[in-house]
């Protein structure tokens, strides 16, 4: 069993009369992680599921007396798929306020859904964590360096969702990824905020998938989809909140000719991106290897950032005359710049960047040094 980086962090945050909220897309391993934590826990535990009728029914009477009967002798209450439970935030608040010593762990597949229901009532009573598909740091203890490099093509084509990693048959990998996209991701998105137009959402995802790593115009996307700019922005925001995609803004410091308002969109998992466009061709037959490589490396750094709780800020950098850098990381007043190359070329840092940010670090990441970059 591959140990998740969040396991120890979550376990150590299980505090009496506090709630730990675990967010993440469907199928990234939240249930497995919860069970691993429960196995480590030495006290008495109760695991409920928000999709189970019995779990819903025993939590329905929102009273102190009911919860004291239910949780008598229980040290840890764990609730999977908690966003399905009506008034979950207020119920958890009542539990941690009135049951002395109780610890609570709750997971939800749609972060904004669970936050909207649990966030406000649990202010000051909760900690939040986000689980993503496997990172290379999590996979490395299970494989040697040769295995990792041999698995690189698979990671760029099929991604790093837990079950995809374990599936050996390539046709089954494809079927599984299609199921995630069609049965889970879009279902989550369309189940909230009254969205009914699954076709438009699917079309938007395809457009973003084909433009992955390129600057995106909301007005242009709107024209192609027959949607307003505001609707496009709203849909993209929803897609980011269910951990399908994320945005990189443009870095702008003190240089007048720097682009400052543009944005690029990337996928948390390149396997999901390839499933959306239906392209599982080997790397030797693809014309988007540069895009896949850039997305993969940035997403691995995103995972590091989320799991380490460093709170780095990520950007791309470009000037109006075409000088550009793939990734800028800003943290504690320091700037690191990274350029990603699938081939062997080692370009120098753009002159405009070096001149205006002389104290920054610059590194070209390729197949020879990428493991040091993502581990």
Coordinates of C-alpha atoms in Angstrom, one line a residue:
X1 CA 0.0 0.0 0.0
X2 CA 1.4 3.4 -1.0
X3 CA 1.6 5.8 1.9
X4 CA 0.1 9.2 1.2
X5 CA 2.1 12.2 2.2
X6 CA -0.9 13.7 4.0
X7 CA -1.3 10.7 6.3
X8 CA 1.0 11.8 9.1
X9 CA -0.1 15.4 8.8
X10 CA -3.8 14.5 9.1
X11 CA -3.1 12.0 11.9
X12 CA -1.2 14.6 13.9
X13 CA -4.1 17.1 13.5
X14 CA -6.7 14.8 15.0
X15 CA -7.3 16.9 18.1
X16 CA -10.1 16.6 20.7
X17 CA -13.2 18.6 19.8
X18 CA -11.8 19.6 16.4
X19 CA -12.7 18.6 12.9
X20 CA -10.3 17.7 10.1
X21 CA -11.7 18.2 6.6
X22 CA -10.2 16.2 3.7
X23 CA -11.1 17.5 0.2
X24 CA -10.3 16.1 -3.2
X25 CA -11.6 14.9 -6.5
X26 CA -13.4 11.6 -6.7
X27 CA -11.2 8.5 -6.9
X28 CA -8.0 10.1 -5.7
X29 CA -7.9 7.8 -2.6
X30 CA -9.7 9.7 0.2
X31 CA -11.5 6.6 1.4
X32 CA -8.4 4.5 1.5
X33 CA -6.5 7.3 3.3
X34 CA -9.2 7.6 5.9
X35 CA -9.1 3.8 6.5
X36 CA -5.3 3.9 6.9
X37 CA -5.7 6.7 9.5
X38 CA -8.4 4.7 11.3
X39 CA -6.2 1.6 11.4
X40 CA -3.4 3.7 13.1
X41 CA -5.8 5.2 15.6
X42 CA -5.6 3.5 19.0
X43 CA -9.0 4.5 20.4
X44 CA -12.5 3.4 19.4
X45 CA -13.7 4.6 16.0
X46 CA -16.9 5.0 14.1
X47 CA -16.9 5.2 10.3
X48 CA -20.0 6.6 8.5
X49 CA -20.6 7.2 4.8
X50 CA -22.7 10.1 3.6
X51 CA -23.9 8.0 0.6
X52 CA -25.3 5.3 3.0
X53 CA -28.9 5.6 4.0
X54 CA -28.3 4.2 7.5
X55 CA -25.5 6.7 8.1
X56 CA -27.8 9.5 7.0
X57 CA -30.7 8.3 9.2
X58 CA -28.7 8.0 12.4
X59 CA -27.3 11.5 12.0
X60 CA -30.6 13.1 11.0
X61 CA -31.9 13.9 14.5
X62 CA -29.9 17.0 15.1
X63 CA -29.9 16.9 18.9
X64 CA -27.3 16.6 21.7
X65 CA -29.1 13.6 23.2
X66 CA -29.0 11.7 19.9
X67 CA -25.3 12.4 19.3
X68 CA -24.3 11.5 22.8
X69 CA -26.1 8.1 22.4
X70 CA -24.5 7.5 19.0
X71 CA -21.0 8.5 20.1
X72 CA -20.9 7.1 23.6
X73 CA -17.4 5.6 24.0
X74 CA -16.3 6.8 20.5
X75 CA -12.9 8.6 20.3
X76 CA -12.8 9.2 16.6
X77 CA -15.8 9.8 14.3
X78 CA -14.9 9.5 10.6
X79 CA -17.4 10.5 7.9
X80 CA -16.7 9.8 4.2
X81 CA -18.6 11.7 1.5
X82 CA -19.8 14.1 4.2
X83 CA -21.0 16.7 1.7
X84 CA -24.1 14.5 1.1
X85 CA -25.3 14.9 4.7
X86 CA -27.8 17.8 5.1
X87 CA -26.7 20.5 7.5
X88 CA -23.3 18.7 7.9
X89 CA -21.5 21.8 9.2
X90 CA -24.0 22.5 12.0
X91 CA -24.1 18.8 12.9
X92 CA -20.4 18.6 13.2
X93 CA -20.3 21.8 15.2
X94 CA -22.8 20.4 17.6
X95 CA -20.8 17.2 18.0
X96 CA -17.4 18.8 18.7
X97 CA -19.0 21.4 21.0
X98 CA -21.0 19.0 23.1
X99 CA -19.2 15.6 23.1
X100 CA -16.1 16.0 25.3
X101 CA -12.9 14.6 23.8
X102 CA -14.4 13.6 20.4
X103 CA -12.1 13.8 17.3
X104 CA -13.7 14.1 13.9
X105 CA -12.4 13.4 10.4
X106 CA -14.7 14.2 7.4
X107 CA -14.0 13.9 3.7
X108 CA -15.8 15.5 0.7
X109 CA -15.4 15.2 -3.1
X110 CA -16.3 18.7 -3.9
X111 CA -14.4 21.2 -1.8
X112 CA -16.7 24.1 -2.3
X113 CA -19.7 22.0 -1.6
X114 CA -18.4 20.8 1.7
X115 CA -16.9 24.2 2.6
X116 CA -20.2 25.9 1.9
X117 CA -22.0 23.5 4.2
X118 CA -19.3 23.0 6.8
X119 CA -17.1 26.0 6.5
X120 CA -18.9 28.8 8.3
X121 CA -20.2 26.7 11.2
X122 CA -16.8 25.2 11.8
X123 CA -14.8 28.5 11.8
X124 CA -12.1 28.0 14.4
X125 CA -13.0 24.3 14.9
X126 CA -11.4 22.7 11.8
X127 CA -8.3 22.1 9.7
X128 CA -8.4 21.5 6.0
X129 CA -6.3 19.3 3.7
X130 CA -6.5 18.6 -0.1
X131 CA -5.7 15.2 -1.5
X132 CA -4.5 15.0 -5.2
X133 CA -3.5 12.0 -7.4
X134 CA -0.3 10.3 -6.5
X135 CA 2.8 12.4 -6.6
X136 CA 6.2 11.0 -7.6
X137 CA 7.4 11.6 -4.0
X138 CA 4.7 9.1 -2.9
X139 CA 5.5 6.6 -5.7
X140 CA 9.3 6.7 -5.3
X141 CA 9.5 4.4 -2.2
X142 CA 7.8 1.7 -4.3
X143 CA 10.2 1.9 -7.3
X144 CA 13.9 2.4 -8.0
X145 CA 15.2 5.1 -10.3
X146 CA 15.2 2.8 -13.3
X147 CA 11.6 1.9 -12.7
X148 CA 10.6 5.6 -12.4
X149 CA 12.3 6.6 -15.7
X150 CA 10.7 3.6 -17.4
X151 CA 7.3 4.5 -16.1
X152 CA 7.6 8.2 -17.2
X153 CA 5.8 7.7 -20.5
X154 CA 2.9 5.9 -18.7
X155 CA 2.7 8.9 -16.3
X156 CA 2.6 11.4 -19.2
X157 CA -0.1 9.4 -21.0
X158 CA -2.3 7.8 -18.3
X159 CA -1.5 10.1 -15.3
X160 CA -1.2 9.2 -11.6
X161 CA -4.7 8.4 -10.3
X162 CA -4.3 5.6 -7.7
X163 CA -6.2 2.9 -9.5
X164 CA -4.6 3.8 -12.8
X165 CA -1.2 3.2 -11.3
X166 CA -2.2 -0.3 -10.3
X167 CA -4.0 -1.3 -13.5
X168 CA -1.6 -3.1 -15.9
X169 CA -3.8 -3.5 -18.9
X170 CA -3.7 -0.4 -21.1
X171 CA -7.2 -0.8 -22.4
X172 CA -8.5 -1.0 -18.8
X173 CA -6.5 2.2 -18.0
X174 CA -8.3 4.0 -20.8
X175 CA -11.7 2.7 -19.7
X176 CA -11.1 3.7 -16.2
X177 CA -10.0 7.2 -17.1
X178 CA -13.1 7.6 -19.4
X179 CA -15.3 6.5 -16.4
X180 CA -13.7 9.1 -14.1
X181 CA -14.3 11.9 -16.6
X182 CA -17.9 10.9 -17.6
X183 CA -19.2 9.4 -14.4
X184 CA -17.5 11.3 -11.7
X185 CA -15.9 14.7 -12.6
X186 CA -18.8 16.0 -14.7
X187 CA -21.3 14.5 -12.3
X188 CA -19.8 16.4 -9.4
X189 CA -19.8 19.7 -11.4
X190 CA -23.3 19.4 -12.8
X191 CA -24.7 18.5 -9.4
X192 CA -24.1 21.9 -8.0
X193 CA -25.2 25.5 -8.6
X194 CA -28.1 24.4 -10.8
X195 CA -25.9 23.6 -13.8
X196 CA -27.7 21.5 -16.4
X197 CA -25.7 22.0 -19.6
X198 CA -23.3 19.1 -19.5
X199 CA -22.5 19.5 -23.2
X200 CA -21.2 23.1 -22.8
X201 CA -19.1 22.0 -19.8
X202 CA -17.6 19.1 -21.7
X203 CA -16.9 21.3 -24.7
X204 CA -15.2 23.9 -22.4
X205 CA -13.0 21.1 -20.9
X206 CA -12.0 20.0 -24.4
X207 CA -11.0 23.5 -25.4
X208 CA -9.0 23.9 -22.3
X209 CA -7.4 20.5 -22.9
X210 CA -6.3 21.5 -26.4
X211 CA -5.0 24.9 -25.2
X212 CA -3.3 23.4 -22.1
X213 CA -0.3 25.6 -21.2
X214 CA -1.3 28.3 -23.6
X215 CA -2.7 31.7 -22.7
X216 CA -6.5 31.6 -22.7
X217 CA -8.9 34.3 -23.7
X218 CA -12.3 34.0 -21.9
X219 CA -13.9 36.1 -24.7
X220 CA -12.6 33.7 -27.4
X221 CA -13.8 30.7 -25.4
X222 CA -17.2 32.3 -25.0
X223 CA -17.5 32.9 -28.8
X224 CA -16.6 29.3 -29.6
X225 CA -19.1 28.0 -27.0
X226 CA -21.9 30.5 -27.4
X227 CA -21.5 31.5 -23.8
X228 CA -20.9 34.9 -22.1
X229 CA -17.4 35.7 -20.7
X230 CA -18.9 35.6 -17.2
X231 CA -20.3 32.1 -17.7
X232 CA -16.9 30.9 -19.0
X233 CA -15.2 32.3 -16.0
X234 CA -17.8 30.8 -13.7
X235 CA -17.4 27.3 -15.3
X236 CA -13.6 27.5 -15.1
X237 CA -13.9 28.5 -11.4
X238 CA -16.1 25.5 -10.7
X239 CA -13.7 23.2 -12.6
X240 CA -10.9 24.4 -10.4
X241 CA -12.9 23.9 -7.2
X242 CA -13.4 20.2 -8.0
X243 CA -9.7 19.8 -8.6
X244 CA -9.8 19.2 -12.3
X245 CA -7.8 22.2 -13.5
X246 CA -5.9 25.1 -12.0
X247 CA -4.8 28.5 -13.3
X248 CA -1.4 30.1 -13.5
X249 CA -1.4 33.8 -13.7
X250 CA 1.3 36.0 -15.2
X251 CA 4.1 37.2 -13.0
X252 CA 4.7 40.9 -13.2
X253 CA 7.2 42.9 -11.1
X254 CA 8.7 46.1 -12.2
X255 CA 9.1 45.6 -15.9
X256 CA 6.8 47.7 -18.0
X257 CA 6.7 45.3 -20.9
X258 CA 5.7 42.3 -18.8
X259 CA 2.3 40.7 -19.5
X260 CA 0.3 40.9 -16.2
X261 CA -3.3 39.9 -16.8
X262 CA -3.0 36.7 -18.9
X263 CA -3.7 33.2 -17.6
X264 CA -2.9 29.7 -18.5
X265 CA -4.8 26.6 -17.4
X266 CA -3.3 23.2 -16.5
X267 CA -4.7 19.9 -15.3
X268 CA -4.0 18.3 -12.0
X269 CA -3.6 15.0 -13.8
X270 CA -2.4 14.7 -17.4
X271 CA -4.2 11.3 -17.7
X272 CA -7.5 13.1 -17.2
X273 CA -6.6 15.7 -19.9
X274 CA -5.7 12.9 -22.4
X275 CA -9.0 11.1 -21.6
X276 CA -10.9 14.3 -22.3
X277 CA -9.4 14.6 -25.8
X278 CA -9.3 10.8 -26.3
X279 CA -5.6 10.7 -27.1
X280 CA -3.6 7.9 -25.6
X281 CA -1.0 7.7 -28.4
X282 CA 2.6 6.9 -27.4
X283 CA 4.9 9.9 -27.1
X284 CA 6.6 9.1 -30.3
X285 CA 3.3 9.7 -32.2
X286 CA 2.3 12.9 -30.4
X287 CA 2.7 16.6 -31.3
X288 CA 1.9 17.8 -27.8
X289 CA 4.8 16.3 -25.8
X290 CA 6.0 19.7 -24.8
X291 CA 2.6 20.6 -23.3
X292 CA 2.4 17.2 -21.5
X293 CA 5.9 17.6 -20.1
X294 CA 5.2 21.2 -18.9
X295 CA 1.8 20.2 -17.3
X296 CA 3.3 17.1 -15.6
X297 CA 6.2 19.0 -14.0
X298 CA 4.2 21.9 -12.9
X299 CA 1.5 19.7 -11.4
X300 CA 4.1 17.7 -9.5
X301 CA 5.4 21.0 -8.0
X302 CA 1.8 21.9 -7.2
X303 CA 1.4 18.6 -5.3
X304 CA 4.6 19.4 -3.4
X305 CA 3.3 22.8 -2.5
X306 CA -0.1 21.5 -1.3
X307 CA 1.4 18.7 0.8
X308 CA 4.2 20.7 2.3
X309 CA 1.9 23.6 3.2
X310 CA 4.6 26.0 2.0
X311 CA 2.0 28.2 0.2
X312 CA 4.3 29.1 -2.7
X313 CA 2.8 31.3 -5.4
X314 CA 3.1 29.9 -9.0
X315 CA 3.1 32.0 -12.2
X316 CA 4.4 32.0 -15.7
X317 CA 6.4 34.9 -17.1
X318 CA 6.2 36.5 -20.6
X319 CA 7.0 39.9 -22.1
X320 CA 5.1 41.5 -25.0
X321 CA 8.1 40.9 -27.3
X322 CA 7.9 37.1 -26.7
X323 CA 10.5 36.4 -24.0
X324 CA 9.1 33.8 -21.6
X325 CA 9.6 31.4 -18.8
X326 CA 7.4 28.4 -18.0
X327 CA 7.2 28.6 -14.2
X328 CA 8.0 31.2 -11.6
X329 CA 7.8 30.2 -8.0
X330 CA 7.7 33.0 -5.4
X331 CA 8.1 32.3 -1.7
X332 CA 9.3 34.4 1.2
X333 CA 10.5 37.1 -1.1
X334 CA 12.6 34.8 -3.3
X335 CA 12.0 34.0 -6.9
X336 CA 12.9 30.8 -8.7
X337 CA 12.4 30.4 -12.5
X338 CA 12.1 27.1 -14.3
X339 CA 12.1 26.3 -18.0
X340 CA 11.0 22.9 -19.1
X341 CA 12.5 21.1 -22.1
X342 CA 11.7 17.6 -23.3
X343 CA 14.9 17.6 -25.4
X344 CA 18.5 18.3 -24.5
X345 CA 18.6 22.0 -25.1
X346 CA 19.7 24.2 -22.2
X347 CA 18.6 27.8 -23.1
X348 CA 19.9 30.7 -21.1
X349 CA 17.5 32.8 -19.1
X350 CA 15.8 35.5 -21.1
X351 CA 17.8 38.8 -20.9
X352 CA 14.9 40.9 -19.7
X353 CA 14.3 38.5 -16.8
X354 CA 18.0 38.2 -15.8
X355 CA 18.4 42.0 -15.9
X356 CA 15.3 42.8 -13.9
X357 CA 15.5 39.9 -11.4
X358 CA 19.3 39.4 -10.9
X359 CA 18.8 37.7 -7.5
X360 CA 16.5 35.0 -8.9
X361 CA 17.5 31.4 -9.6
X362 CA 17.0 29.9 -13.0
X363 CA 17.0 26.2 -13.9
X364 CA 16.3 24.3 -17.1
X365 CA 14.5 21.0 -16.3
X366 CA 14.7 18.1 -18.7
X367 CA 14.7 14.3 -18.6
X368 CA 18.2 14.2 -17.1
X369 CA 17.4 16.2 -14.0
X370 CA 13.6 16.1 -13.6
X371 CA 13.6 13.7 -10.7
X372 CA 15.5 16.1 -8.5
X373 CA 13.0 18.8 -9.5
X374 CA 9.9 16.8 -8.6
X375 CA 11.2 14.8 -5.6

